[in-house]
PDB file of C-alpha atoms in Angstrom:
ATOM      1  CA  UNK A   1      17.437   6.791   5.116  1.00  0.00           C
ATOM      2  CA  UNK A   2      17.263   3.507   7.004  1.00  0.00           C
ATOM      3  CA  UNK A   3      20.521   1.574   6.984  1.00  0.00           C
ATOM      4  CA  UNK A   4      19.861  -1.707   5.141  1.00  0.00           C
ATOM      5  CA  UNK A   5      22.373  -3.395   7.420  1.00  0.00           C
ATOM      6  CA  UNK A   6      19.962  -2.746  10.278  1.00  0.00           C
ATOM      7  CA  UNK A   7      16.663  -3.568   8.563  1.00  0.00           C
ATOM      8  CA  UNK A   8      15.543  -6.012   5.929  1.00  0.00           C
ATOM      9  CA  UNK A   9      14.532  -4.632   2.562  1.00  0.00           C
ATOM     10  CA  UNK A  10      10.767  -4.666   1.995  1.00  0.00           C
ATOM     11  CA  UNK A  11      10.913  -3.853  -1.737  1.00  0.00           C
ATOM     12  CA  UNK A  12      13.647  -3.245  -4.284  1.00  0.00           C
ATOM     13  CA  UNK A  13      13.489  -1.856  -7.829  1.00  0.00           C
ATOM     14  CA  UNK A  14      16.230  -2.106 -10.423  1.00  0.00           C
ATOM     15  CA  UNK A  15      16.506  -0.516 -13.864  1.00  0.00           C
ATOM     16  CA  UNK A  16      12.815   0.442 -13.924  1.00  0.00           C
ATOM     17  CA  UNK A  17      11.652   2.485 -16.893  1.00  0.00           C
ATOM     18  CA  UNK A  18       8.240   3.405 -18.268  1.00  0.00           C
ATOM     19  CA  UNK A  19       7.962   4.837 -21.771  1.00  0.00           C
ATOM     20  CA  UNK A  20       5.053   5.914 -23.926  1.00  0.00           C
ATOM     21  CA  UNK A  21       4.435   4.173 -27.238  1.00  0.00           C
ATOM     22  CA  UNK A  22       5.676   7.394 -28.835  1.00  0.00           C
ATOM     23  CA  UNK A  23       9.050   6.819 -27.167  1.00  0.00           C
ATOM     24  CA  UNK A  24       8.867   9.453 -24.414  1.00  0.00           C
ATOM     25  CA  UNK A  25      10.523   8.347 -21.171  1.00  0.00           C
ATOM     26  CA  UNK A  26       7.970   8.888 -18.394  1.00  0.00           C
ATOM     27  CA  UNK A  27       9.862   7.162 -15.560  1.00  0.00           C
ATOM     28  CA  UNK A  28      13.540   6.272 -15.192  1.00  0.00           C
ATOM     29  CA  UNK A  29      14.605   4.740 -11.858  1.00  0.00           C
ATOM     30  CA  UNK A  30      17.892   2.806 -11.974  1.00  0.00           C
ATOM     31  CA  UNK A  31      17.642   1.731  -8.326  1.00  0.00           C
ATOM     32  CA  UNK A  32      15.245   2.250  -5.423  1.00  0.00           C
ATOM     33  CA  UNK A  33      14.467   0.364  -2.225  1.00  0.00           C
ATOM     34  CA  UNK A  34      12.376   0.669   0.923  1.00  0.00           C
ATOM     35  CA  UNK A  35      13.361  -0.948   4.216  1.00  0.00           C
ATOM     36  CA  UNK A  36      10.955  -2.786   6.487  1.00  0.00           C
ATOM     37  CA  UNK A  37       9.474  -0.299   8.946  1.00  0.00           C
ATOM     38  CA  UNK A  38      10.059   2.805   6.838  1.00  0.00           C
ATOM     39  CA  UNK A  39       7.351   5.379   6.167  1.00  0.00           C
ATOM     40  CA  UNK A  40       8.358   6.858   2.831  1.00  0.00           C
ATOM     41  CA  UNK A  41       6.771   9.966   1.353  1.00  0.00           C
ATOM     42  CA  UNK A  42       7.006  10.265  -2.432  1.00  0.00           C
ATOM     43  CA  UNK A  43       6.733  13.952  -3.270  1.00  0.00           C
ATOM     44  CA  UNK A  44       6.261  15.628  -6.620  1.00  0.00           C
ATOM     45  CA  UNK A  45       4.138  17.945  -8.699  1.00  0.00           C
ATOM     46  CA  UNK A  46       1.305  16.758 -10.908  1.00  0.00           C
ATOM     47  CA  UNK A  47       2.743  14.795 -13.820  1.00  0.00           C
ATOM     48  CA  UNK A  48       6.133  14.305 -12.148  1.00  0.00           C
ATOM     49  CA  UNK A  49       5.939  10.506 -12.321  1.00  0.00           C
ATOM     50  CA  UNK A  50       5.263   9.729  -8.659  1.00  0.00           C
ATOM     51  CA  UNK A  51       2.106   7.721  -9.386  1.00  0.00           C
ATOM     52  CA  UNK A  52       3.941   5.839 -12.159  1.00  0.00           C
ATOM     53  CA  UNK A  53       6.621   4.920  -9.612  1.00  0.00           C
ATOM     54  CA  UNK A  54       3.974   3.636  -7.206  1.00  0.00           C
ATOM     55  CA  UNK A  55       2.291   1.685 -10.001  1.00  0.00           C
ATOM     56  CA  UNK A  56       5.597   0.085 -10.957  1.00  0.00           C
ATOM     57  CA  UNK A  57       6.146  -0.973  -7.358  1.00  0.00           C
ATOM     58  CA  UNK A  58       2.810  -2.811  -7.397  1.00  0.00           C
ATOM     59  CA  UNK A  59       2.981  -4.308 -10.877  1.00  0.00           C
ATOM     60  CA  UNK A  60       0.223  -2.137 -12.330  1.00  0.00           C
ATOM     61  CA  UNK A  61       2.069  -0.652 -15.301  1.00  0.00           C
ATOM     62  CA  UNK A  62       1.001  -3.446 -17.648  1.00  0.00           C
ATOM     63  CA  UNK A  63      -2.638  -2.408 -17.148  1.00  0.00           C
ATOM     64  CA  UNK A  64      -1.987   1.184 -18.213  1.00  0.00           C
ATOM     65  CA  UNK A  65      -2.856   2.226 -21.765  1.00  0.00           C
ATOM     66  CA  UNK A  66      -0.249   3.514 -24.225  1.00  0.00           C
ATOM     67  CA  UNK A  67       2.800   2.854 -22.009  1.00  0.00           C
ATOM     68  CA  UNK A  68       5.408   0.118 -21.757  1.00  0.00           C
ATOM     69  CA  UNK A  69       7.327  -0.826 -18.609  1.00  0.00           C
ATOM     70  CA  UNK A  70      10.697  -2.518 -18.227  1.00  0.00           C
ATOM     71  CA  UNK A  71      12.858  -3.372 -15.235  1.00  0.00           C
ATOM     72  CA  UNK A  72      12.327  -5.576 -12.222  1.00  0.00           C
ATOM     73  CA  UNK A  73      10.836  -5.472  -8.737  1.00  0.00           C
ATOM     74  CA  UNK A  74      11.317  -7.804  -5.767  1.00  0.00           C
ATOM     75  CA  UNK A  75       8.982  -7.740  -2.762  1.00  0.00           C
ATOM     76  CA  UNK A  76      10.023  -9.355   0.505  1.00  0.00           C
ATOM     77  CA  UNK A  77       8.002 -12.409   1.557  1.00  0.00           C
ATOM     78  CA  UNK A  78       8.219 -12.390   5.327  1.00  0.00           C
ATOM     79  CA  UNK A  79       6.339 -11.899   8.562  1.00  0.00           C
ATOM     80  CA  UNK A  80       8.935  -9.260   9.456  1.00  0.00           C
ATOM     81  CA  UNK A  81       8.253  -6.445  11.869  1.00  0.00           C
ATOM     82  CA  UNK A  82      10.173  -3.153  11.944  1.00  0.00           C
ATOM     83  CA  UNK A  83      12.653  -4.803  14.324  1.00  0.00           C
ATOM     84  CA  UNK A  84      13.459  -7.578  11.837  1.00  0.00           C
ATOM     85  CA  UNK A  85      17.034  -8.665  11.183  1.00  0.00           C
ATOM     86  CA  UNK A  86      18.500  -8.332   7.692  1.00  0.00           C
ATOM     87  CA  UNK A  87      17.553 -10.942   5.102  1.00  0.00           C
ATOM     88  CA  UNK A  88      20.732 -12.831   4.252  1.00  0.00           C
ATOM     89  CA  UNK A  89      21.059 -13.479   0.549  1.00  0.00           C
ATOM     90  CA  UNK A  90      17.950 -11.378  -0.033  1.00  0.00           C
ATOM     91  CA  UNK A  91      18.361 -11.073  -3.786  1.00  0.00           C
ATOM     92  CA  UNK A  92      18.748 -14.803  -4.238  1.00  0.00           C
ATOM     93  CA  UNK A  93      15.841 -15.698  -1.973  1.00  0.00           C
ATOM     94  CA  UNK A  94      13.266 -13.314  -3.427  1.00  0.00           C
ATOM     95  CA  UNK A  95      12.333 -13.689  -7.074  1.00  0.00           C
ATOM     96  CA  UNK A  96      12.395 -10.657  -9.335  1.00  0.00           C
ATOM     97  CA  UNK A  97       9.196  -9.735 -11.175  1.00  0.00           C
ATOM     98  CA  UNK A  98       9.116  -7.883 -14.487  1.00  0.00           C
ATOM     99  CA  UNK A  99       7.471  -4.449 -14.254  1.00  0.00           C
ATOM    100  CA  UNK A 100       5.489  -5.026 -17.426  1.00  0.00           C
ATOM    101  CA  UNK A 101       5.421  -8.785 -17.128  1.00  0.00           C
ATOM    102  CA  UNK A 102       3.231 -11.735 -16.237  1.00  0.00           C
ATOM    103  CA  UNK A 103       0.083 -10.672 -14.375  1.00  0.00           C
ATOM    104  CA  UNK A 104      -0.261 -14.131 -12.829  1.00  0.00           C
ATOM    105  CA  UNK A 105       3.134 -13.744 -11.164  1.00  0.00           C
ATOM    106  CA  UNK A 106       2.109 -10.345  -9.794  1.00  0.00           C
ATOM    107  CA  UNK A 107      -1.177 -11.747  -8.456  1.00  0.00           C
ATOM    108  CA  UNK A 108       0.856 -13.973  -6.134  1.00  0.00           C
ATOM    109  CA  UNK A 109       2.435 -10.820  -4.650  1.00  0.00           C
ATOM    110  CA  UNK A 110      -0.169  -8.070  -4.841  1.00  0.00           C
ATOM    111  CA  UNK A 111      -2.593  -8.504  -1.962  1.00  0.00           C
ATOM    112  CA  UNK A 112      -0.347 -10.884  -0.019  1.00  0.00           C
ATOM    113  CA  UNK A 113       2.950  -8.987   0.302  1.00  0.00           C
ATOM    114  CA  UNK A 114       1.960  -5.498  -0.856  1.00  0.00           C
ATOM    115  CA  UNK A 115      -1.298  -3.607  -1.410  1.00  0.00           C
ATOM    116  CA  UNK A 116      -2.078  -0.506  -3.452  1.00  0.00           C
ATOM    117  CA  UNK A 117      -4.632   2.104  -2.357  1.00  0.00           C
ATOM    118  CA  UNK A 118      -5.835   4.404  -5.120  1.00  0.00           C
ATOM    119  CA  UNK A 119      -6.586   8.079  -4.617  1.00  0.00           C
ATOM    120  CA  UNK A 120     -10.410   7.995  -4.554  1.00  0.00           C
ATOM    121  CA  UNK A 121     -11.486   5.863  -1.588  1.00  0.00           C
ATOM    122  CA  UNK A 122     -15.224   6.023  -2.277  1.00  0.00           C
ATOM    123  CA  UNK A 123     -14.729   4.453  -5.704  1.00  0.00           C
ATOM    124  CA  UNK A 124     -13.361   1.292  -4.079  1.00  0.00           C
ATOM    125  CA  UNK A 125     -16.655   0.527  -2.313  1.00  0.00           C
ATOM    126  CA  UNK A 126     -19.910  -0.870  -3.646  1.00  0.00           C
ATOM    127  CA  UNK A 127     -22.309   2.067  -3.165  1.00  0.00           C
ATOM    128  CA  UNK A 128     -25.337  -0.070  -2.225  1.00  0.00           C
ATOM    129  CA  UNK A 129     -23.672  -2.371   0.327  1.00  0.00           C
ATOM    130  CA  UNK A 130     -22.910  -1.613   3.956  1.00  0.00           C
ATOM    131  CA  UNK A 131     -19.253  -1.378   4.903  1.00  0.00           C
ATOM    132  CA  UNK A 132     -19.346  -4.382   7.261  1.00  0.00           C
ATOM    133  CA  UNK A 133     -20.499  -6.699   4.484  1.00  0.00           C
ATOM    134  CA  UNK A 134     -17.830  -5.455   2.117  1.00  0.00           C
ATOM    135  CA  UNK A 135     -15.136  -6.148   4.700  1.00  0.00           C
ATOM    136  CA  UNK A 136     -16.628  -9.618   5.137  1.00  0.00           C
ATOM    137  CA  UNK A 137     -16.210 -10.165   1.390  1.00  0.00           C
ATOM    138  CA  UNK A 138     -12.481  -9.569   1.838  1.00  0.00           C
ATOM    139  CA  UNK A 139     -12.425 -12.052   4.733  1.00  0.00           C
ATOM    140  CA  UNK A 140     -14.142 -14.655   2.560  1.00  0.00           C
ATOM    141  CA  UNK A 141     -11.615 -14.043  -0.207  1.00  0.00           C
ATOM    142  CA  UNK A 142      -8.788 -14.566   2.282  1.00  0.00           C
ATOM    143  CA  UNK A 143     -10.329 -17.876   3.342  1.00  0.00           C
ATOM    144  CA  UNK A 144     -10.555 -19.081  -0.255  1.00  0.00           C
ATOM    145  CA  UNK A 145      -6.860 -18.410  -0.749  1.00  0.00           C
ATOM    146  CA  UNK A 146      -5.662 -19.376   2.740  1.00  0.00           C
ATOM    147  CA  UNK A 147      -3.787 -22.384   1.380  1.00  0.00           C
ATOM    148  CA  UNK A 148      -1.643 -20.246  -0.935  1.00  0.00           C
ATOM    149  CA  UNK A 149      -1.476 -16.818   0.727  1.00  0.00           C
ATOM    150  CA  UNK A 150       1.468 -16.574   3.142  1.00  0.00           C
ATOM    151  CA  UNK A 151       0.928 -14.971   6.535  1.00  0.00           C
ATOM    152  CA  UNK A 152       2.413 -11.518   6.902  1.00  0.00           C
ATOM    153  CA  UNK A 153       3.075  -9.169   9.805  1.00  0.00           C
ATOM    154  CA  UNK A 154       0.072  -9.192  12.141  1.00  0.00           C
ATOM    155  CA  UNK A 155      -1.800 -11.799  10.103  1.00  0.00           C
ATOM    156  CA  UNK A 156      -1.121 -14.810  12.303  1.00  0.00           C
ATOM    157  CA  UNK A 157      -3.829 -17.403  12.991  1.00  0.00           C
ATOM    158  CA  UNK A 158      -6.142 -16.240  10.217  1.00  0.00           C
ATOM    159  CA  UNK A 159      -6.949 -19.713   8.935  1.00  0.00           C
ATOM    160  CA  UNK A 160     -10.635 -19.634   9.879  1.00  0.00           C
ATOM    161  CA  UNK A 161     -13.527 -17.190   9.723  1.00  0.00           C
ATOM    162  CA  UNK A 162     -13.438 -16.524  13.462  1.00  0.00           C
ATOM    163  CA  UNK A 163      -9.815 -15.453  13.277  1.00  0.00           C
ATOM    164  CA  UNK A 164     -10.491 -13.175  10.314  1.00  0.00           C
ATOM    165  CA  UNK A 165     -13.512 -11.520  11.901  1.00  0.00           C
ATOM    166  CA  UNK A 166     -11.498 -10.942  15.060  1.00  0.00           C
ATOM    167  CA  UNK A 167      -8.742  -9.421  12.939  1.00  0.00           C
ATOM    168  CA  UNK A 168     -11.298  -7.213  11.151  1.00  0.00           C
ATOM    169  CA  UNK A 169     -12.601  -5.849  14.444  1.00  0.00           C
ATOM    170  CA  UNK A 170      -9.053  -5.310  15.735  1.00  0.00           C
ATOM    171  CA  UNK A 171      -8.036  -3.377  12.616  1.00  0.00           C
ATOM    172  CA  UNK A 172     -11.255  -1.354  12.723  1.00  0.00           C
ATOM    173  CA  UNK A 173     -10.533  -0.266  16.285  1.00  0.00           C
ATOM    174  CA  UNK A 174      -6.920   0.579  15.387  1.00  0.00           C
ATOM    175  CA  UNK A 175      -8.136   2.784  12.534  1.00  0.00           C
ATOM    176  CA  UNK A 176      -9.959   5.034  15.000  1.00  0.00           C
ATOM    177  CA  UNK A 177     -13.381   4.387  13.473  1.00  0.00           C
ATOM    178  CA  UNK A 178     -16.396   3.618  15.656  1.00  0.00           C
ATOM    179  CA  UNK A 179     -18.324   0.291  15.558  1.00  0.00           C
ATOM    180  CA  UNK A 180     -21.426   2.051  14.226  1.00  0.00           C
ATOM    181  CA  UNK A 181     -19.470   3.142  11.144  1.00  0.00           C
ATOM    182  CA  UNK A 182     -19.401  -0.500  10.069  1.00  0.00           C
ATOM    183  CA  UNK A 183     -23.169  -0.412   9.557  1.00  0.00           C
ATOM    184  CA  UNK A 184     -23.097   2.627   7.276  1.00  0.00           C
ATOM    185  CA  UNK A 185     -23.222   2.772   3.501  1.00  0.00           C
ATOM    186  CA  UNK A 186     -20.073   4.227   1.898  1.00  0.00           C
ATOM    187  CA  UNK A 187     -21.788   7.519   1.017  1.00  0.00           C
ATOM    188  CA  UNK A 188     -22.602   7.994   4.711  1.00  0.00           C
ATOM    189  CA  UNK A 189     -18.892   8.150   5.579  1.00  0.00           C
ATOM    190  CA  UNK A 190     -16.890  11.371   5.458  1.00  0.00           C
ATOM    191  CA  UNK A 191     -13.831  11.558   3.227  1.00  0.00           C
ATOM    192  CA  UNK A 192     -11.459  10.760   6.078  1.00  0.00           C
ATOM    193  CA  UNK A 193     -13.667   7.926   7.363  1.00  0.00           C
ATOM    194  CA  UNK A 194     -13.828   6.384   3.887  1.00  0.00           C
ATOM    195  CA  UNK A 195     -10.030   6.541   3.626  1.00  0.00           C
ATOM    196  CA  UNK A 196      -9.611   4.746   6.946  1.00  0.00           C
ATOM    197  CA  UNK A 197     -12.270   2.149   6.083  1.00  0.00           C
ATOM    198  CA  UNK A 198     -10.391   1.402   2.868  1.00  0.00           C
ATOM    199  CA  UNK A 199      -7.138   1.131   4.832  1.00  0.00           C
ATOM    200  CA  UNK A 200      -8.775  -1.556   6.979  1.00  0.00           C
ATOM    201  CA  UNK A 201      -9.906  -3.365   3.834  1.00  0.00           C
ATOM    202  CA  UNK A 202      -6.329  -3.284   2.524  1.00  0.00           C
ATOM    203  CA  UNK A 203      -4.882  -4.438   5.852  1.00  0.00           C
ATOM    204  CA  UNK A 204      -7.216  -7.444   5.832  1.00  0.00           C
ATOM    205  CA  UNK A 205      -5.361  -8.572   2.711  1.00  0.00           C
ATOM    206  CA  UNK A 206      -1.901  -7.917   4.164  1.00  0.00           C
ATOM    207  CA  UNK A 207      -0.486  -5.624   6.808  1.00  0.00           C
ATOM    208  CA  UNK A 208       3.079  -5.988   5.513  1.00  0.00           C
ATOM    209  CA  UNK A 209       3.289  -3.033   3.106  1.00  0.00           C
ATOM    210  CA  UNK A 210       0.979  -0.473   1.514  1.00  0.00           C
ATOM    211  CA  UNK A 211       1.440   2.052  -1.285  1.00  0.00           C
ATOM    212  CA  UNK A 212      -1.082   4.917  -0.997  1.00  0.00           C
ATOM    213  CA  UNK A 213      -1.765   7.387  -3.801  1.00  0.00           C
ATOM    214  CA  UNK A 214      -2.611  10.843  -2.399  1.00  0.00           C
ATOM    215  CA  UNK A 215      -4.615   9.564   0.602  1.00  0.00           C
ATOM    216  CA  UNK A 216      -4.754  12.945   2.360  1.00  0.00           C
ATOM    217  CA  UNK A 217      -4.824  15.466  -0.486  1.00  0.00           C
ATOM    218  CA  UNK A 218      -8.525  16.298  -0.007  1.00  0.00           C
ATOM    219  CA  UNK A 219      -8.550  16.219   3.807  1.00  0.00           C
ATOM    220  CA  UNK A 220      -8.220  18.986   6.368  1.00  0.00           C
ATOM    221  CA  UNK A 221      -5.398  18.877   8.884  1.00  0.00           C
ATOM    222  CA  UNK A 222      -7.257  16.963  11.617  1.00  0.00           C
ATOM    223  CA  UNK A 223      -8.515  14.256   9.240  1.00  0.00           C
ATOM    224  CA  UNK A 224      -5.104  14.101   7.586  1.00  0.00           C
ATOM    225  CA  UNK A 225      -3.437  13.350  10.925  1.00  0.00           C
ATOM    226  CA  UNK A 226      -5.979  10.633  11.760  1.00  0.00           C
ATOM    227  CA  UNK A 227      -5.614   8.994   8.356  1.00  0.00           C
ATOM    228  CA  UNK A 228      -1.809   8.915   8.455  1.00  0.00           C
ATOM    229  CA  UNK A 229      -1.907   7.627  12.036  1.00  0.00           C
ATOM    230  CA  UNK A 230      -4.093   4.769  10.793  1.00  0.00           C
ATOM    231  CA  UNK A 231      -1.562   3.987   8.051  1.00  0.00           C
ATOM    232  CA  UNK A 232       1.188   3.866  10.663  1.00  0.00           C
ATOM    233  CA  UNK A 233      -0.793   1.583  12.994  1.00  0.00           C
ATOM    234  CA  UNK A 234      -2.116  -0.813  10.360  1.00  0.00           C
ATOM    235  CA  UNK A 235       0.968  -1.434   8.196  1.00  0.00           C
ATOM    236  CA  UNK A 236       4.537  -2.439   8.963  1.00  0.00           C
ATOM    237  CA  UNK A 237       5.889  -0.510   5.962  1.00  0.00           C
ATOM    238  CA  UNK A 238       4.253   2.289   3.983  1.00  0.00           C
ATOM    239  CA  UNK A 239       4.844   4.441   0.916  1.00  0.00           C
ATOM    240  CA  UNK A 240       2.581   7.503   0.670  1.00  0.00           C
ATOM    241  CA  UNK A 241       2.344   9.760  -2.382  1.00  0.00           C
ATOM    242  CA  UNK A 242       1.701  13.475  -1.943  1.00  0.00           C
ATOM    243  CA  UNK A 243       2.231  16.685  -3.891  1.00  0.00           C
ATOM    244  CA  UNK A 244       2.827  18.477  -0.569  1.00  0.00           C
ATOM    245  CA  UNK A 245       5.748  17.575   1.689  1.00  0.00           C
ATOM    246  CA  UNK A 246       4.171  19.419   4.612  1.00  0.00           C
ATOM    247  CA  UNK A 247       1.120  17.154   4.412  1.00  0.00           C
ATOM    248  CA  UNK A 248       3.330  14.246   5.524  1.00  0.00           C
ATOM    249  CA  UNK A 249       5.155  16.133   8.290  1.00  0.00           C
ATOM    250  CA  UNK A 250       5.302  14.043  11.442  1.00  0.00           C
ATOM    251  CA  UNK A 251       4.560  10.863   9.494  1.00  0.00           C
ATOM    252  CA  UNK A 252       7.268  10.218   6.910  1.00  0.00           C
ATOM    253  CA  UNK A 253      10.682   8.994   8.039  1.00  0.00           C
ATOM    254  CA  UNK A 254      12.084   9.591   4.547  1.00  0.00           C
ATOM    255  CA  UNK A 255      11.181  11.858   1.637  1.00  0.00           C
ATOM    256  CA  UNK A 256      11.754  10.917  -2.009  1.00  0.00           C
ATOM    257  CA  UNK A 257      11.246  13.713  -4.552  1.00  0.00           C
ATOM    258  CA  UNK A 258      10.306  12.823  -8.134  1.00  0.00           C
ATOM    259  CA  UNK A 259      10.676  15.302 -10.999  1.00  0.00           C
ATOM    260  CA  UNK A 260      10.219  14.588 -14.703  1.00  0.00           C
ATOM    261  CA  UNK A 261      10.220  10.855 -14.047  1.00  0.00           C
ATOM    262  CA  UNK A 262      13.454  10.770 -12.051  1.00  0.00           C
ATOM    263  CA  UNK A 263      14.246  10.582  -8.346  1.00  0.00           C
ATOM    264  CA  UNK A 264      16.058  13.850  -7.750  1.00  0.00           C
ATOM    265  CA  UNK A 265      16.231  13.837  -3.949  1.00  0.00           C
ATOM    266  CA  UNK A 266      16.137  11.119  -1.291  1.00  0.00           C
ATOM    267  CA  UNK A 267      16.640  12.093   2.331  1.00  0.00           C
ATOM    268  CA  UNK A 268      15.133  11.768   5.846  1.00  0.00           C
TER     269      UNK A 268
END
């Protein structure tokens, strides 16, 4: 685990719990944090609670049916890189958000300090629109919110369309995709290509931190390696969910095992 004295904390959870309306405890995490620059693998079997943990980190529990979330999350607002110095007075500087709380408060964080990538990449794209245009939609959205969205790691000088388009092309090249892939419709991309295209879309919002839900579960070894390499290149900090520890070998710097809604192991 990364020593927090050496690196700033990217995200911190305290007393997080998710229960069903019937009273069953689905997730119970008294304390959890991720340091800037870490690549954390969250491992667990189906139904273990790993996706609930990821959803809590991104403020998505309130949108889930038949569950109730409590506890708090704080996400670092910074242009930190993995070599950043510790954030003095971190807890006082960064406001805590309620896991099941105000969606408007979460909207100021999600997409500017942290992004969430769901398991099925193809579902995130409009099926009848070429990939380039869909990435341009994200650029336009960034421009509309440029006066309120803080810059994050790698997002400098993105105050005009030219800067955003340049950033799009830079991220696309870093993902390992070819320029001609931009002109394809989503269904013309392979599973691994669609995953990397979605990673670029996420990184256009913020390259500070991403939480990915099973991004490599349906990929063969070669595509898995390329996808995880893209995650590493595009984001300063990453949390990747997987049911298979071996799938994240060579990528994760830390493994967190979730079982029956609890973190039962946390080690490099």
